[in-house]
Short mmCIF file of C-alpha atoms and ligand atoms in Angstrom, two decimals:
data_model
loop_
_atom_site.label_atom_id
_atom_site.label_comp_id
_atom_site.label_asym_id
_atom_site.label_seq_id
_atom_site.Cartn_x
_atom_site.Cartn_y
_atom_site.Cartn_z
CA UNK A 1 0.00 0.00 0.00
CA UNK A 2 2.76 2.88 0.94
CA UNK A 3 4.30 2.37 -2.42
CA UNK A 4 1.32 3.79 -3.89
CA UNK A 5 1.52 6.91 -1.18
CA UNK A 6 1.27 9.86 -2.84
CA UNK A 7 4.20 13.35 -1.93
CA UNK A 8 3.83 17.19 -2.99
CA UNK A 9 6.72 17.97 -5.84
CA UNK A 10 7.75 20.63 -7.81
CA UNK A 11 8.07 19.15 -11.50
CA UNK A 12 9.91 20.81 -14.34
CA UNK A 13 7.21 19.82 -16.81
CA UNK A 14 9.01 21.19 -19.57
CA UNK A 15 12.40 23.91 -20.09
CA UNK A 16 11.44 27.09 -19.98
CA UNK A 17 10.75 30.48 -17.50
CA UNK A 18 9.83 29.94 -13.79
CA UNK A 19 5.93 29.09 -14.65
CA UNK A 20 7.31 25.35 -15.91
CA UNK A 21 7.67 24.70 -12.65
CA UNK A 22 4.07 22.95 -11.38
CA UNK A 23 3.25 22.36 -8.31
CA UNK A 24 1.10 19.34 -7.82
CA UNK A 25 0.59 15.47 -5.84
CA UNK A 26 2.98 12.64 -7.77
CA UNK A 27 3.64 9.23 -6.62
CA UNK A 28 5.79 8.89 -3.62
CA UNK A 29 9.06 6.90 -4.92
CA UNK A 30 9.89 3.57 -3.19
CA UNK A 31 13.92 2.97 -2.54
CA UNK A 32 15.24 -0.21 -5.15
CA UNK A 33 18.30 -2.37 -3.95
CA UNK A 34 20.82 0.20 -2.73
CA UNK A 35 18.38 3.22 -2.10
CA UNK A 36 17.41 5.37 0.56
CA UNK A 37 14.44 7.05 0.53
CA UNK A 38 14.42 10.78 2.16
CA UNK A 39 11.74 12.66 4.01
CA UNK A 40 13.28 15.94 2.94
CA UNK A 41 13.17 18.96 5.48
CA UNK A 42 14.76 21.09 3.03
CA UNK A 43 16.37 21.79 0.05
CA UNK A 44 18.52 24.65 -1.77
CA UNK A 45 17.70 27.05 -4.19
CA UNK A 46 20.77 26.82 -6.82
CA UNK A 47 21.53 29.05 -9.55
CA UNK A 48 22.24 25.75 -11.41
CA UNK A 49 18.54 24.93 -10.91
CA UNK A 50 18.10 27.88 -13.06
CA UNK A 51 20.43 26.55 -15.51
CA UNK A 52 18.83 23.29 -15.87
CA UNK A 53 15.60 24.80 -16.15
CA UNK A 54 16.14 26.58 -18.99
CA UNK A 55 17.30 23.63 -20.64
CA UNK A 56 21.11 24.69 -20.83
CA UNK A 57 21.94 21.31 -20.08
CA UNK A 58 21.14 18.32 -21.96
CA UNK A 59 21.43 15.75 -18.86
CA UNK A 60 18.03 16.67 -17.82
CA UNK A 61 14.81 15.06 -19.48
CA UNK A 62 11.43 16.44 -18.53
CA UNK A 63 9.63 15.26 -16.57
CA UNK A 64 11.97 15.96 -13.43
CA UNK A 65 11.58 16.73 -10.07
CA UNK A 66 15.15 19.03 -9.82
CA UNK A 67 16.89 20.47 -6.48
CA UNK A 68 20.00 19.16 -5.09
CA UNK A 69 20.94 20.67 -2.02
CA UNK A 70 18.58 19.11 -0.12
CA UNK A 71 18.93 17.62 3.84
CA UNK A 72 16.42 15.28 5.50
CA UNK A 73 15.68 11.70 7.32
CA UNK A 74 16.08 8.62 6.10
CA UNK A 75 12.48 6.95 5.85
CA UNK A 76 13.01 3.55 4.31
CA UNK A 77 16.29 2.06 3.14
CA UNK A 78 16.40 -0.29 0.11
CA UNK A 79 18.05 -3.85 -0.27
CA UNK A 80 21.87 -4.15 0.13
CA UNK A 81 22.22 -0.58 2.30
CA UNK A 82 24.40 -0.47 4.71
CA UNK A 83 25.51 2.40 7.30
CA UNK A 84 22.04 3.73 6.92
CA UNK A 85 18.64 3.70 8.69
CA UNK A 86 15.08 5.21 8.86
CA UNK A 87 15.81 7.91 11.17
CA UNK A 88 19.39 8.84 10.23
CA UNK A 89 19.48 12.51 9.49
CA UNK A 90 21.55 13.19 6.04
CA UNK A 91 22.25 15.58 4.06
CA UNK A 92 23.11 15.11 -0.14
CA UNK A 93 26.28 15.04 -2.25
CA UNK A 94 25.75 15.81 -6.09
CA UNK A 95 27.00 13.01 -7.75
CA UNK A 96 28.62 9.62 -7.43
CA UNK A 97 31.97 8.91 -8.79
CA UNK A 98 32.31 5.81 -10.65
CA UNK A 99 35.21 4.44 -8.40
CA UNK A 100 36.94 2.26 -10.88
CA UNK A 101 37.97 5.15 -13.91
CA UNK A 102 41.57 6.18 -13.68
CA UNK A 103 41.09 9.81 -11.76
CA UNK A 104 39.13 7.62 -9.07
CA UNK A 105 41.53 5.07 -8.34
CA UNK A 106 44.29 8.16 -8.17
CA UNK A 107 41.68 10.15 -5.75
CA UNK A 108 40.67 12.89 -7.41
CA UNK A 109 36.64 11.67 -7.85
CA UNK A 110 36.00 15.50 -8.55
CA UNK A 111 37.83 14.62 -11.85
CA UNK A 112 35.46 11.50 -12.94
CA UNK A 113 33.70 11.52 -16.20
CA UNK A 114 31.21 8.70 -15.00
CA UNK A 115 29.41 9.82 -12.58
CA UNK A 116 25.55 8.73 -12.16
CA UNK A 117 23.12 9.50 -9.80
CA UNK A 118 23.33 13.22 -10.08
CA UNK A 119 20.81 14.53 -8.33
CA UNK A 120 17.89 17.01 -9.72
CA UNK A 121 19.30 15.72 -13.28
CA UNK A 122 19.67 12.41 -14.13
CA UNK A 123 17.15 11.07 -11.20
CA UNK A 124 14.56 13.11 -9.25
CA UNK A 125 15.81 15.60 -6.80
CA UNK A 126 15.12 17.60 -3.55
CA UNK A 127 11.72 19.84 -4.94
CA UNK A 128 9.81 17.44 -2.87
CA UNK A 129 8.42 16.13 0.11
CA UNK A 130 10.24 12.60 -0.63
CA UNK A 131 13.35 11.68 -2.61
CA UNK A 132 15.13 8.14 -3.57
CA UNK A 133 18.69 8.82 -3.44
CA UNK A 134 22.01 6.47 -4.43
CA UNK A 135 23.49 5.58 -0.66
CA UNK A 136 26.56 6.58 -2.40
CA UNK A 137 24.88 10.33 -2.22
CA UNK A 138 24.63 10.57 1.09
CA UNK A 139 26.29 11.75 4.24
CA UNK A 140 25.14 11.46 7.27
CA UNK A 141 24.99 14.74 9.77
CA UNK A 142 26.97 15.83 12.90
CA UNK A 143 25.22 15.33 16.00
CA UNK A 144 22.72 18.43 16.34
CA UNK A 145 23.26 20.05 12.91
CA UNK A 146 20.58 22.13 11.83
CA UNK A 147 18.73 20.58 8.15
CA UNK A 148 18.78 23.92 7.32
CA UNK A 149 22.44 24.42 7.58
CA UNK A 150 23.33 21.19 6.39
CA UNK A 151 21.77 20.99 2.98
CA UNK A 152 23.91 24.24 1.86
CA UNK A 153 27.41 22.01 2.64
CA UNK A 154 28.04 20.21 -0.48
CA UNK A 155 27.30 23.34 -3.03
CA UNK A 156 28.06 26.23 -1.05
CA UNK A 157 30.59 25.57 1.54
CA UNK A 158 32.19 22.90 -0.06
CA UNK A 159 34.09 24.45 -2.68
CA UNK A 160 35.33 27.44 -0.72
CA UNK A 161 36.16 25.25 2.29
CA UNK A 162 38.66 23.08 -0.52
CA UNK A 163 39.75 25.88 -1.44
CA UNK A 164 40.67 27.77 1.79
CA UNK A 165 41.75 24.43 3.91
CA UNK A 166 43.42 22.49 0.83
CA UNK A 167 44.36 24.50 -1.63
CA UNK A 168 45.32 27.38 0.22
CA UNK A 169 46.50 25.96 3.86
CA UNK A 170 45.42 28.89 5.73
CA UNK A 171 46.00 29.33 8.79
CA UNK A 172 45.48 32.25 11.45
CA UNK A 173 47.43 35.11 11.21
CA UNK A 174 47.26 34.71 7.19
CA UNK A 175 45.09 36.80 4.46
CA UNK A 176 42.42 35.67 2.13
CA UNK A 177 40.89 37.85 -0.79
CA UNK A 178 37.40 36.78 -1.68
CA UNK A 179 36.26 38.11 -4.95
CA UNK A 180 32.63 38.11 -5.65
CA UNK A 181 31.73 38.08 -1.91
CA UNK A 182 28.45 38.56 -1.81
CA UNK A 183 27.17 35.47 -3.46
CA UNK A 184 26.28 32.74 -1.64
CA UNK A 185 30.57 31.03 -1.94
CA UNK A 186 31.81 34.29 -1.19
CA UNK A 187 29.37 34.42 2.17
CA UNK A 188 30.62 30.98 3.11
CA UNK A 189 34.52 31.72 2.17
CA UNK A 190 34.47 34.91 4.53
CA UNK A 191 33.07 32.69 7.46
CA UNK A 192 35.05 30.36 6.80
CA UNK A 193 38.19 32.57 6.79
CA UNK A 194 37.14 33.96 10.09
CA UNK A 195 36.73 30.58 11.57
CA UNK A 196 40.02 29.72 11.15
CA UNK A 197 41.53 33.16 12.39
CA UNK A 198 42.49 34.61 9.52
CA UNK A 199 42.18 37.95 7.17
CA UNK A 200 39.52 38.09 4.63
CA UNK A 201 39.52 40.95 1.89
CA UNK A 202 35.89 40.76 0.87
CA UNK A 203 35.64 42.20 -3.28
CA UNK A 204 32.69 43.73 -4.57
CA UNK A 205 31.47 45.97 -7.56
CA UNK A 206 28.47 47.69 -5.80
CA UNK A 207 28.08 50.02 -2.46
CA UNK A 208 25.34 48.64 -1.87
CA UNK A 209 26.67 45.49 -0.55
CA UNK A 210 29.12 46.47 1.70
CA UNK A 211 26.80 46.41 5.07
CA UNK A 212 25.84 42.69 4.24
CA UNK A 213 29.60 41.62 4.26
CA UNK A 214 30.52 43.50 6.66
CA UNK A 215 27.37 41.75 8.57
CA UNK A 216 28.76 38.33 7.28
CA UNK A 217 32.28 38.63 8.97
CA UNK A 218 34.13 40.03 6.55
CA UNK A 219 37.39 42.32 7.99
CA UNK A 220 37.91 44.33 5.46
CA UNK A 221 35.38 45.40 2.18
CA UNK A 222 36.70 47.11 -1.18
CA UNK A 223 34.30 47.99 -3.63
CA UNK A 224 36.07 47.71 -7.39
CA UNK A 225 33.42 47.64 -10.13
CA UNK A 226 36.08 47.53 -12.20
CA UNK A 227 38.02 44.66 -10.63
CA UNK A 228 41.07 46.90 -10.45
CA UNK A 229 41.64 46.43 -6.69
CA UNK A 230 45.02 45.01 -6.61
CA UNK A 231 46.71 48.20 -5.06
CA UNK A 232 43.75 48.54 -2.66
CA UNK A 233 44.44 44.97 -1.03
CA UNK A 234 48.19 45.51 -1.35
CA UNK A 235 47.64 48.45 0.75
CA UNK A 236 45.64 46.69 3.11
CA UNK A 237 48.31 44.69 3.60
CA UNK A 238 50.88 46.50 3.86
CA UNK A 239 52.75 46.04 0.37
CA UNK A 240 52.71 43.08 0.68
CA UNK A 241 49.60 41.14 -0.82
CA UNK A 242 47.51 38.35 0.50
CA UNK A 243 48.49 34.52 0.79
CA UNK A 244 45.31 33.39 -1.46
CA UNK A 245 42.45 34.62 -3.62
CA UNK A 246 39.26 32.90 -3.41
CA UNK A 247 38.39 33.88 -7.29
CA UNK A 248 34.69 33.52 -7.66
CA UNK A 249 34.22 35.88 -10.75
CA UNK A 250 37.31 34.54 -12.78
CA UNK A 251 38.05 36.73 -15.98
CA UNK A 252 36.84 40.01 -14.89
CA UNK A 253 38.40 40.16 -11.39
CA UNK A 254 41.58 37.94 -12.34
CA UNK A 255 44.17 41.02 -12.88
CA UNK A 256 42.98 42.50 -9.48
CA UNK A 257 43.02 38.74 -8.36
CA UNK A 258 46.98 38.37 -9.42
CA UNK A 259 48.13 41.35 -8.71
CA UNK A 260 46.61 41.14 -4.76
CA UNK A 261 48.89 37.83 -4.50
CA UNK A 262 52.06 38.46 -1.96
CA UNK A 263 55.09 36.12 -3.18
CA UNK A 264 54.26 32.16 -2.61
CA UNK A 265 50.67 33.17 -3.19
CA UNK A 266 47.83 30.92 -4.47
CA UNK A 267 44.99 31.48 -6.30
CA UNK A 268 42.17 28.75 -6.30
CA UNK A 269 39.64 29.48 -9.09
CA UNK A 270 36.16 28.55 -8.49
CA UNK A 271 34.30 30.57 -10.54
CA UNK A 272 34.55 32.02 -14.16
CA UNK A 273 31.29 33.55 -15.08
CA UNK A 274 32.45 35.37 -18.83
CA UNK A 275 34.24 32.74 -20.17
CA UNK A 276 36.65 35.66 -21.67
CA UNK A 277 40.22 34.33 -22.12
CA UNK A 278 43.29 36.23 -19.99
CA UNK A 279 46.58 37.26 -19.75
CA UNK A 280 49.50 36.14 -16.82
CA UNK A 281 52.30 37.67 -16.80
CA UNK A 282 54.13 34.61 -16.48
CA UNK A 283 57.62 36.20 -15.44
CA UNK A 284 55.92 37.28 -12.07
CA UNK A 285 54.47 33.78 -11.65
CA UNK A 286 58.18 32.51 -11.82
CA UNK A 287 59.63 35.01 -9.68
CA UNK A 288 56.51 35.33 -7.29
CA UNK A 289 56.13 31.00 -7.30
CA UNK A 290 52.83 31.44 -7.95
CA UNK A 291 50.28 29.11 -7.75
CA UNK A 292 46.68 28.89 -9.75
CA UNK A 293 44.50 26.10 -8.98
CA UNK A 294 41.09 25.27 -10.45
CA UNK A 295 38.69 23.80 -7.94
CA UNK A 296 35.63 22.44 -9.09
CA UNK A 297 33.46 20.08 -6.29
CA UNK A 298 34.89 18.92 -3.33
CA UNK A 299 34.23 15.20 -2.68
CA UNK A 300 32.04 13.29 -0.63
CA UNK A 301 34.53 12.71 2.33
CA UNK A 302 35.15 16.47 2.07
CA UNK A 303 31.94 16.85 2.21
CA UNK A 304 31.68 15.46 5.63
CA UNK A 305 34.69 17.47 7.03
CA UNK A 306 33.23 20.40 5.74
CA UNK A 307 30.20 19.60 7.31
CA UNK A 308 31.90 18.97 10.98
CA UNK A 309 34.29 22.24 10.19
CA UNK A 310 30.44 24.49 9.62
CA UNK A 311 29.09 22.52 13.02
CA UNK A 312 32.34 23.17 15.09
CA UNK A 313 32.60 26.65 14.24
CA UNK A 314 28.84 27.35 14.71
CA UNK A 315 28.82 28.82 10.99
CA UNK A 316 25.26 29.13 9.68
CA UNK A 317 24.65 29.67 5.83
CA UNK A 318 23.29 33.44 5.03
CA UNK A 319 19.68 32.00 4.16
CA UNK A 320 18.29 35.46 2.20
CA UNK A 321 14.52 33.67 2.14
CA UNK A 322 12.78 30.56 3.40
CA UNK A 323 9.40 29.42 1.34
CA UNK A 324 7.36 26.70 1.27
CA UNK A 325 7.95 24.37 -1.37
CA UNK A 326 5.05 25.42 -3.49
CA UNK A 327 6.29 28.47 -4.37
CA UNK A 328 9.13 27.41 -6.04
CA UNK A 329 8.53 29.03 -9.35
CA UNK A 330 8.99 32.51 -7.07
CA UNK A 331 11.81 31.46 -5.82
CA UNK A 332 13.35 31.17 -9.25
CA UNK A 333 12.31 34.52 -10.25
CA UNK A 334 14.04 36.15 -6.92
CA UNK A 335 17.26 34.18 -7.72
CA UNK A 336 17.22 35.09 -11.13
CA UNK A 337 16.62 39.05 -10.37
CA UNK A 338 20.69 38.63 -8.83
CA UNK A 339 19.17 40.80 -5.84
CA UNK A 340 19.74 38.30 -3.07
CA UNK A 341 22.28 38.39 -0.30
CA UNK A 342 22.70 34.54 0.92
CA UNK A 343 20.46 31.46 -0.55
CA UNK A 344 16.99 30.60 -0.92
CA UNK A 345 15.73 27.81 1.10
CA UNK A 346 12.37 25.46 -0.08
CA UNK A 347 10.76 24.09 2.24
CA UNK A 348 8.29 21.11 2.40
ZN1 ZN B 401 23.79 23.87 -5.97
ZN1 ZN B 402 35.45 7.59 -11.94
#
C-alpha cells in the first residue's frame, strides 16, 4: 500500500521560464536495492537549478523533479544498504563517482567523467516532500546540525572550504581575498576565513553590498566595479599582498586577483562567469612561485569534514529567504533578479 503513497513535488514539466515549474501530488518513490528514501526537510535554491531549467543542459529530461541541495531523514532504506537507517538525518552530495575510472583510483573523484546518480538531473531531486537517493549520495549529519544548515554544505561551503583548507593551507594570522563576496561562496569563504583566524579581503562591484559583508564577517570590504583592486588589497596589507584569492568571478576580477597575491601566493579558481580568455604575466608567476589552482566540487569525504568544520565553528549559511515548497517558481524569479544576499531555502 505505501508504495502507492502519494508526496507534494515541484516538477519541471518542460524547459522554460519559472511558470514550468508545477506544483502538484505525484507518486511517492519507493527505494530499489541500494536506495534510501528521504523525508526531505529542506532543500537549496541553486543558480544551477536555473540553468537546468532553462534547458542549458542536456542531462536533464522532462519530466523531473530538480533540487540538489537538499537535507532530511532517512524513511526507508532499500536492499543491500548499509551504514544507513530510517531515522538517520543526512544531508546530499551531487554526484557519485564511478570508483573504478583512472582519476578515481588516483583520488581525485571530482575529476570522474562517470558519474551517475546526479541529483535534480539524471534522477529526481530535492523539490519534494520525498526523494530516492544512491546511498553513495549521502552523508550522514553531525550530531545536532541544523537541516537547514546542512543541505547548503556540499554546493556552497564545499568548494570554498577546498579551497581555503586544501588549496590554500590557511591558517590564522594569514590573508584571504574573496572576490565576488556577496554570493552565496563568497558568504561561506568569509566565514570560513574567520573561523580559522584569519584575514579576509571581501571584493565587490556595488556600495550597496558592503553592510551585508561586513554583517557576514568580513574584515575588510573594497568595492572595485572595475576589478582593479590590486593596489587597494596591497595596501591593506601592507605592500605586501595576500596569501590566497578565493576567485569567484574569474576573468573580470583575475588582474585584481593576481596582482593582490604576496610572493608564494595561491589562487584557487572557483568561478569564471564570462568565459573571456586572460593574460598572466608569467615572469611574475616565476619570480613570485605562484600558484593557480582550479577547484571544481569537493568530494564526498570532504563533504563530511566540511560539514563537521560548519558545526564546530557554529557557521550558519546566510539563508536570504525561506518558502514553502510550493512556491518554487517565485523562488526562481528572486534568484534570477541577482538581488539576493545569501540562498533561498524550499521548504516542504
Ligand atoms: Zn547547488
Ligand atoms: Zn570515476
Amino acid at each position: 500500500m505505501k508504495h502507492e503513497a502519494m508526496m507534494k513535488a515541484v516538477v519541471l514539466r518542460a524547459f522554460g521560464e519559472p511558470e514550468v515549474l508545477e506544483y502538484g501530488e505525484v507518486p511517492r518513490p519507493a527505494p530499489r536495492p541500494g536506495e534510501v528514501l528521504i523525508e526531505i526537510r529542506c532543500c537549496g535554491v541553486c543558480h544551477l537549478d536555473l540553468i537546468l531549467r532553462k534547458g542549458m543542459r542536456s542531462r536533464v529530461k522532462p519530466p523531473r523533479i530538480i533540487g540538489h541541495e537538499l537535507a532530511g531523514t532517512v524513511a526507508e532504506v532499500g536492499e543491500g544498504v548499509e551504514g544507513f537507517a530510517p531515522g538517520d538525518r543526512v544531508a546530499s552530495f551531487n554526484f557519485q563517482a564511478c570508483g573504478v575510472c583512472e582519476d578515481c583510483l588516483r583520488g581525485r573523484p571530482s575529476l570522474c567523467r562517470q558519474t551517475h546518480g546526479d541529483i535534480g538531473q539524471t534522477r529526481d531531486g530535492g523539490y519534494a516532500q520525498y526523494a530516492c537517493l544512491l546511498q553513495g549520495n549521502l552523508v550522514k549529519l553531525p550530531e545536532g546540525m541544523p537541516f537547514e544548515h546542512a543541505c547548503f554544505g556540499a554546493c556552497v561551503f564545499a568548494p570554498p572550504y577546498k579551497a581555503i583548507r586544501h588549496v590554500g593551507q590557511i591558517r590564522a594570522g594569514q590573508s584571504v581575498v574573496i572576490t565576488g563576496a556577496s554570493g552565496g561562496l563568497g558568504l561561506a569563504a568569509i566565514q570560513i576565513v574567520r573561523a580559522l583566524g584569519a584575514r579576509s579581503i571581501a571584493i565587490t562591484g556595488s556600495q550597496g553590498k558592503v553592510e551585508a559583508l561586513r554583517a557576514a564577517g568580513a574584515d575588510e570590504v573594497v568595492v572595485s566595479p572595475d576589478g582593479a583592486f590590486g593596489e587597494q588589497v596591497r595596501g591593506l596589507t601592507g605592500g605586501r599582498g595576500v596569501d590566497l584569492v578565493v576567485e569567484l568571478i574569474g576573468s573580470p576580477t583575475f588582474d585584481g586577483a593576481m596582482r593582490s597575491l604576496a610572493p608564494g601566493g595561491r589562487c584557487a579558481v572557483i568561478g569564471e562567469l564570462h568565459g573571456t580568455p586572460v593574460s598572466i604575466n608569467l615572469g611574475l608567476v616565476i619570480l613570485k612561485e605562484w600558484e593557480i589552482r582550479g577547484v571544481q566540487s569537493a568530494t564526498r569525504d570532504e563533504l563530511a569534514e566540511v560539514l563537521g568544520f560548519m558545526h564546530e565553528h557554529r557557521i550558519e549559511p546566510v539563508v536570504w529567504q525561506k518558502l514553502p515548497l510550493a512556491q518554487a517558481a517565485q523562488a526562481h524569479r528572486l534568484l534570477g533578479d541577482r538581488e539576493a544576499i545569501g540562498r533561498i531555502l524550499l521548504v516542504p
